[in-house]
Short mmCIF file of C-alpha atoms in Angstrom, two decimals:
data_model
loop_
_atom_site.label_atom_id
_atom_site.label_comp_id
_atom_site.label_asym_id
_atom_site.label_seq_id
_atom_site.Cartn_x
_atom_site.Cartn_y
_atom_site.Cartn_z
CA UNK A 1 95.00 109.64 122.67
CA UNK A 2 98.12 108.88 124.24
CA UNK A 3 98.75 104.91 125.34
CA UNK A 4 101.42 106.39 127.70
CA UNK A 5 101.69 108.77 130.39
CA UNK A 6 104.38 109.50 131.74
CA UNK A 7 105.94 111.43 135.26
CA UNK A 8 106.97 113.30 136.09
CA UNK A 9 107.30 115.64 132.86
CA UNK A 10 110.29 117.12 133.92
CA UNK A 11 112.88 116.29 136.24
CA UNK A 12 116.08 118.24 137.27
CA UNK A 13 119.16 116.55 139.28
CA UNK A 14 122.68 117.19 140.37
CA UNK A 15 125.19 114.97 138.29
CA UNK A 16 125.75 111.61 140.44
CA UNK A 17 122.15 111.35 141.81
CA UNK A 18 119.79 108.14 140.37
CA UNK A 19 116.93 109.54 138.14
CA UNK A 20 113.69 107.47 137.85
CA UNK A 21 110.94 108.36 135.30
CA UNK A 22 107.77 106.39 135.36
CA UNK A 23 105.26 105.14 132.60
CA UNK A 24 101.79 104.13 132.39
CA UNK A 25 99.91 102.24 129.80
CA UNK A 26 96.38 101.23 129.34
CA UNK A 27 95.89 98.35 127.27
CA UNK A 28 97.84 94.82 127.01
CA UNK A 29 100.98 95.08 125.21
CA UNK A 30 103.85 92.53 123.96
CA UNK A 31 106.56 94.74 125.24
CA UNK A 32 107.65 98.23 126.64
CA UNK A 33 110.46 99.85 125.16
CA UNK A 34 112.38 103.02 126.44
CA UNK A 35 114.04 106.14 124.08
CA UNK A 36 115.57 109.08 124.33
CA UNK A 37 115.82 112.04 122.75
CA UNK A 38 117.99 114.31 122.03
CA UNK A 39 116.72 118.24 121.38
CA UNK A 40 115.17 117.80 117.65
CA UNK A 41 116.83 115.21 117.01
CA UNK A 42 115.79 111.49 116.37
CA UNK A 43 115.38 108.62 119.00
CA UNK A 44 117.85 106.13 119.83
CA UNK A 45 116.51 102.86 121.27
CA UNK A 46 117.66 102.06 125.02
CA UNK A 47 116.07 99.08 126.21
CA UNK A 48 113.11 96.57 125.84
CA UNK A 49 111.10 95.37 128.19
CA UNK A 50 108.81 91.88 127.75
CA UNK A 51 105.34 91.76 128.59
CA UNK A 52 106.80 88.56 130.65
CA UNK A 53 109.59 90.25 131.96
CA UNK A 54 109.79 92.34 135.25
CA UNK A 55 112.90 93.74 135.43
CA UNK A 56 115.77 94.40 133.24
CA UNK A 57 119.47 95.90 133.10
CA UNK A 58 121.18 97.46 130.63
CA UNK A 59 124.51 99.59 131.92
CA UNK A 60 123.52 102.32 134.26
CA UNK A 61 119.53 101.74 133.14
CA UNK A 62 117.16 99.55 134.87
CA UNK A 63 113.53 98.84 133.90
CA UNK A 64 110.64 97.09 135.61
CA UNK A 65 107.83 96.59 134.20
CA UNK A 66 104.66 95.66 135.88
CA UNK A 67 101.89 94.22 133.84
CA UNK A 68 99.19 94.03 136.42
CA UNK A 69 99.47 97.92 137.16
CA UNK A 70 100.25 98.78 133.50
CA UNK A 71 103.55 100.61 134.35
CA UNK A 72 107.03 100.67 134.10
CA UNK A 73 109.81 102.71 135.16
CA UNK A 74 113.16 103.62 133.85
CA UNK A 75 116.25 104.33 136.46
CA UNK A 76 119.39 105.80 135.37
CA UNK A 77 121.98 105.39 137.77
CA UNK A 78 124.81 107.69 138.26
CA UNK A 79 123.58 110.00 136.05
CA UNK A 80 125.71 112.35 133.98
CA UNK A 81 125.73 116.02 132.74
CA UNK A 82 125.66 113.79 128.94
CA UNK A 83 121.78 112.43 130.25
CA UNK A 84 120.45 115.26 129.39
CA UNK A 85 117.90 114.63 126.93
CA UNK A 86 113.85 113.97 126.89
CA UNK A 87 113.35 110.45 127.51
CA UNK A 88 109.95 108.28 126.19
CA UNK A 89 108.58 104.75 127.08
CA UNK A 90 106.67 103.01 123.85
CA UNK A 91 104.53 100.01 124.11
CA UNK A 92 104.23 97.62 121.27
CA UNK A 93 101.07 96.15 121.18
CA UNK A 94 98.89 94.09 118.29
CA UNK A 95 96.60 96.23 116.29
CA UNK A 96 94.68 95.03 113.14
CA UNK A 97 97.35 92.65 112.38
CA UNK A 98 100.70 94.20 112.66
CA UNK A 99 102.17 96.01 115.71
CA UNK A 100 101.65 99.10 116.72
CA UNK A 101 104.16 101.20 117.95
CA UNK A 102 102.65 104.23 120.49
CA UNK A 103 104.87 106.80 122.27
CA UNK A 104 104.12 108.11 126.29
CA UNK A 105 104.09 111.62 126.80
CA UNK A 106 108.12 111.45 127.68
CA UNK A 107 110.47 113.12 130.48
CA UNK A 108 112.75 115.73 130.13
CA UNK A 109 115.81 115.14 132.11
CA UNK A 110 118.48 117.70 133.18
CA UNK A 111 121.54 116.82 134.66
CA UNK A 112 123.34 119.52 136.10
CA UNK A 113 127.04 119.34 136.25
CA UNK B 1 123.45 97.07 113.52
CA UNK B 2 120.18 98.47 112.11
CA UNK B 3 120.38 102.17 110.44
CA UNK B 4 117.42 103.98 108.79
CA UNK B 5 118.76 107.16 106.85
CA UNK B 6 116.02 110.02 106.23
CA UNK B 7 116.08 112.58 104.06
CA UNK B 8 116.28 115.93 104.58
CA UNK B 9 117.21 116.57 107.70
CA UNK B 10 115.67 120.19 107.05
CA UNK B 11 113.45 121.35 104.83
CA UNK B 12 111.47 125.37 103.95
CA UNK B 13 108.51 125.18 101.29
CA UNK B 14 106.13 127.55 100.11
CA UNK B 15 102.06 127.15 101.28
CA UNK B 16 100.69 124.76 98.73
CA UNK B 17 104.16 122.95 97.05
CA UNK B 18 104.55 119.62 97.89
CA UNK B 19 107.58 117.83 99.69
CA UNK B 20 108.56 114.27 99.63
CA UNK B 21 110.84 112.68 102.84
CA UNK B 22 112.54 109.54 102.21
CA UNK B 23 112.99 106.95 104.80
CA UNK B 24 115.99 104.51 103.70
CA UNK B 25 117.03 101.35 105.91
CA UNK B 26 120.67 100.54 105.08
CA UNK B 27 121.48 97.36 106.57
CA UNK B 28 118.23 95.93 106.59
CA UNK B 29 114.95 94.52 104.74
CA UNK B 30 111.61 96.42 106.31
CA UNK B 31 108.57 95.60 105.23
CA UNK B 32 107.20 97.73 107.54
CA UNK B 33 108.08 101.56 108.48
CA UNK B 34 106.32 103.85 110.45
CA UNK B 35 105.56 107.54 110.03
CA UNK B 36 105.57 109.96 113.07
CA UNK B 37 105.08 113.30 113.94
CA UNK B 38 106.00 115.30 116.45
CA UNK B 39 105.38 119.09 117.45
CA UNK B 40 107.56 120.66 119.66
CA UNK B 41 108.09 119.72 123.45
CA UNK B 42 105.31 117.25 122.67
CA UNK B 43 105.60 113.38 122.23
CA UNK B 44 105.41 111.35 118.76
CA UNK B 45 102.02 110.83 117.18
CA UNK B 46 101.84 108.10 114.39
CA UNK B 47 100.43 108.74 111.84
CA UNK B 48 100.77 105.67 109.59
CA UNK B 49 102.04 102.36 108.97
CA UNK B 50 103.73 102.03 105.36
CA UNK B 51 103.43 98.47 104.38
CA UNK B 52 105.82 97.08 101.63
CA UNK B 53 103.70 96.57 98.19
CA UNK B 54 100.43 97.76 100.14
CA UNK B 55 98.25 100.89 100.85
CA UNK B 56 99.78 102.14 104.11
CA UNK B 57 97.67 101.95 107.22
CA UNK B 58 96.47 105.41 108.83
CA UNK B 59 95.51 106.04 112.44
CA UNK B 60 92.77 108.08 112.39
CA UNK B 61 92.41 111.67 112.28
CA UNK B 62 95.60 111.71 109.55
CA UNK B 63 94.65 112.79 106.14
CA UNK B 64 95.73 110.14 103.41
CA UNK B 65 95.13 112.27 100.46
CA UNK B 66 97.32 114.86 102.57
CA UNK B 67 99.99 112.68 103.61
CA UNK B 68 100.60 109.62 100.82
CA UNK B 69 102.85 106.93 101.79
CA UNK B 70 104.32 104.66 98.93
CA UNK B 71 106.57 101.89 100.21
CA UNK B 72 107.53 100.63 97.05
CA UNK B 73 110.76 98.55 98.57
CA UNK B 74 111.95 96.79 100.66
CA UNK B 75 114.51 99.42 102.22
CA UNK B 76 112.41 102.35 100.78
CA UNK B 77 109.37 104.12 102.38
CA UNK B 78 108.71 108.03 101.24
CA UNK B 79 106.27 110.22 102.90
CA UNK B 80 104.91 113.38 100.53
CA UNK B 81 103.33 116.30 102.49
CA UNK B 82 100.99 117.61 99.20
CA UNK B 83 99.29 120.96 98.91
CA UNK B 84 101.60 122.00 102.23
CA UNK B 85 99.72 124.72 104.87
CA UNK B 86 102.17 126.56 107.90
CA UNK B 87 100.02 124.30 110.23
CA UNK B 88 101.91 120.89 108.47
CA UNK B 89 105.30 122.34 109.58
CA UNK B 90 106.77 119.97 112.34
CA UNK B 91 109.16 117.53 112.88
CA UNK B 92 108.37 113.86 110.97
CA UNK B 93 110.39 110.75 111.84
CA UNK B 94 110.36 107.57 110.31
CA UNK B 95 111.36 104.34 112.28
CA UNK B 96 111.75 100.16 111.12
CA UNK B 97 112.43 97.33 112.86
CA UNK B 98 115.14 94.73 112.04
CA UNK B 99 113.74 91.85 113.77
CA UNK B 100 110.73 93.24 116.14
CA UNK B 101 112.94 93.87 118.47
CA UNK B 102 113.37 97.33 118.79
CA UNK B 103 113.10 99.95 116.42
CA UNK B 104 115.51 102.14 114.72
CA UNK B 105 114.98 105.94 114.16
CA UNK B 106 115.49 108.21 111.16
CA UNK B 107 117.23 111.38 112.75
CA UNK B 108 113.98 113.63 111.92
CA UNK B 109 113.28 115.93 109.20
CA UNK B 110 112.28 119.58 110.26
CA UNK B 111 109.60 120.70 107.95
CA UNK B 112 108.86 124.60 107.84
CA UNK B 113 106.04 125.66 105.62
CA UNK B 114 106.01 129.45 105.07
#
């Protein structure tokens, strides 16, 4: 089953607007990382998150993180007609010795120029 | 920076060949890789954990006779899709991590089984 869910599946905005996509975890993690990508293509790494962190800024992206409702969110601001692109949170948690890397269900962004 | 290479980017096989992927980390040692898969408009699934000099570690539900994993280096991890059905073709990604940090992506190899 998926560790992360994510909303809203699908979100459409005018270039210039903020886009926020949310995530939701179940169990403990040691961080929350964000991707995106690209149509069949592979993921490039955006930011990471610390289970002892609760908010961080990277460029246009901000992420919170809040560990005692087991979410996060992602905001790009100023978005651009280059944004387009399906973006997932991943939580790294321990598992049997080794982390474990587990992928939300992701949000697919259009920005419309 | 960190780069993993993988290997084909694309590839078509008849039911019941095998194919092998290669997952290559240039800059880097990993002694760990990881195997996803991912069908279309849907998020990645993992299916294993390919541990340098070790049996790799799959989640369950993933077929390790199916799918065999040898990680044989350091920089090396290779995932062969044996006896191949149309319901294996999908899109498999490998990904390392340099220093836990974050993790690096192999651009994705697009398997097709006709």
């Amino acid at each position: 089953s998926q560790q992360g869910e994510e909303d809203p599946q699908a979100l459409s905005i005018q270039e210039g607007e903020n886009a926020t996509m949310n995530c939701s975890y179940k169990t403990s993690i040691n961080n929350l990382q964000w991707y995106r990508q690209n149509s069949g293509r592979g993921l490039v790494h955006l930011i990471l998150i610390r289970s002892n962190e609760r908010e961080k800024h990277s460029g246009r992206l901000r992420v919170s993180l809040d560990t005692s409702k087991k979410s996060s969110s992602l905001l790009i601001t100023a978005s651009r007609a280059a944004d387009t692109a399906s973006y997932f949170c991943a939580t790294v948690a321990n598992s049997g010795g080794y982390q474990k890397v587990t992928f939300g269900t992701g949000t697919k962004l259009q920005v419309i120029p | 920076g960190a780069v993993v290479s993988q290997h084909p980017s694309r590839v078509i096989c008849k039911s019941g060949t095998s194919v092998k992927i290669e997952c290559r980390s240039l800059d880097f040692q990993a002694t760990t890789m990881f195997w996803y898969r991912q069908f279309p408009k849907q998020s990645l699934m993992l299916m294993a954990t390919s541990n340098e000099g070790s049996k790799a570690t799959y989640e369950q539900g993933v077929e390790k006779d199916k799918f065999l994993i040898n990680h044989a280096s350091l920089t090396l991890s290779t995932l062969t899709v044996t006896s191949a059905h149309p319901e294996d073709s999908s899109f498999y990604i490998c990904s390392a991590s340099k220093q836990g940090n974050g993790y690096t992506f192999g651009s994705g190899t697009r398997l097709t089984v006709v």
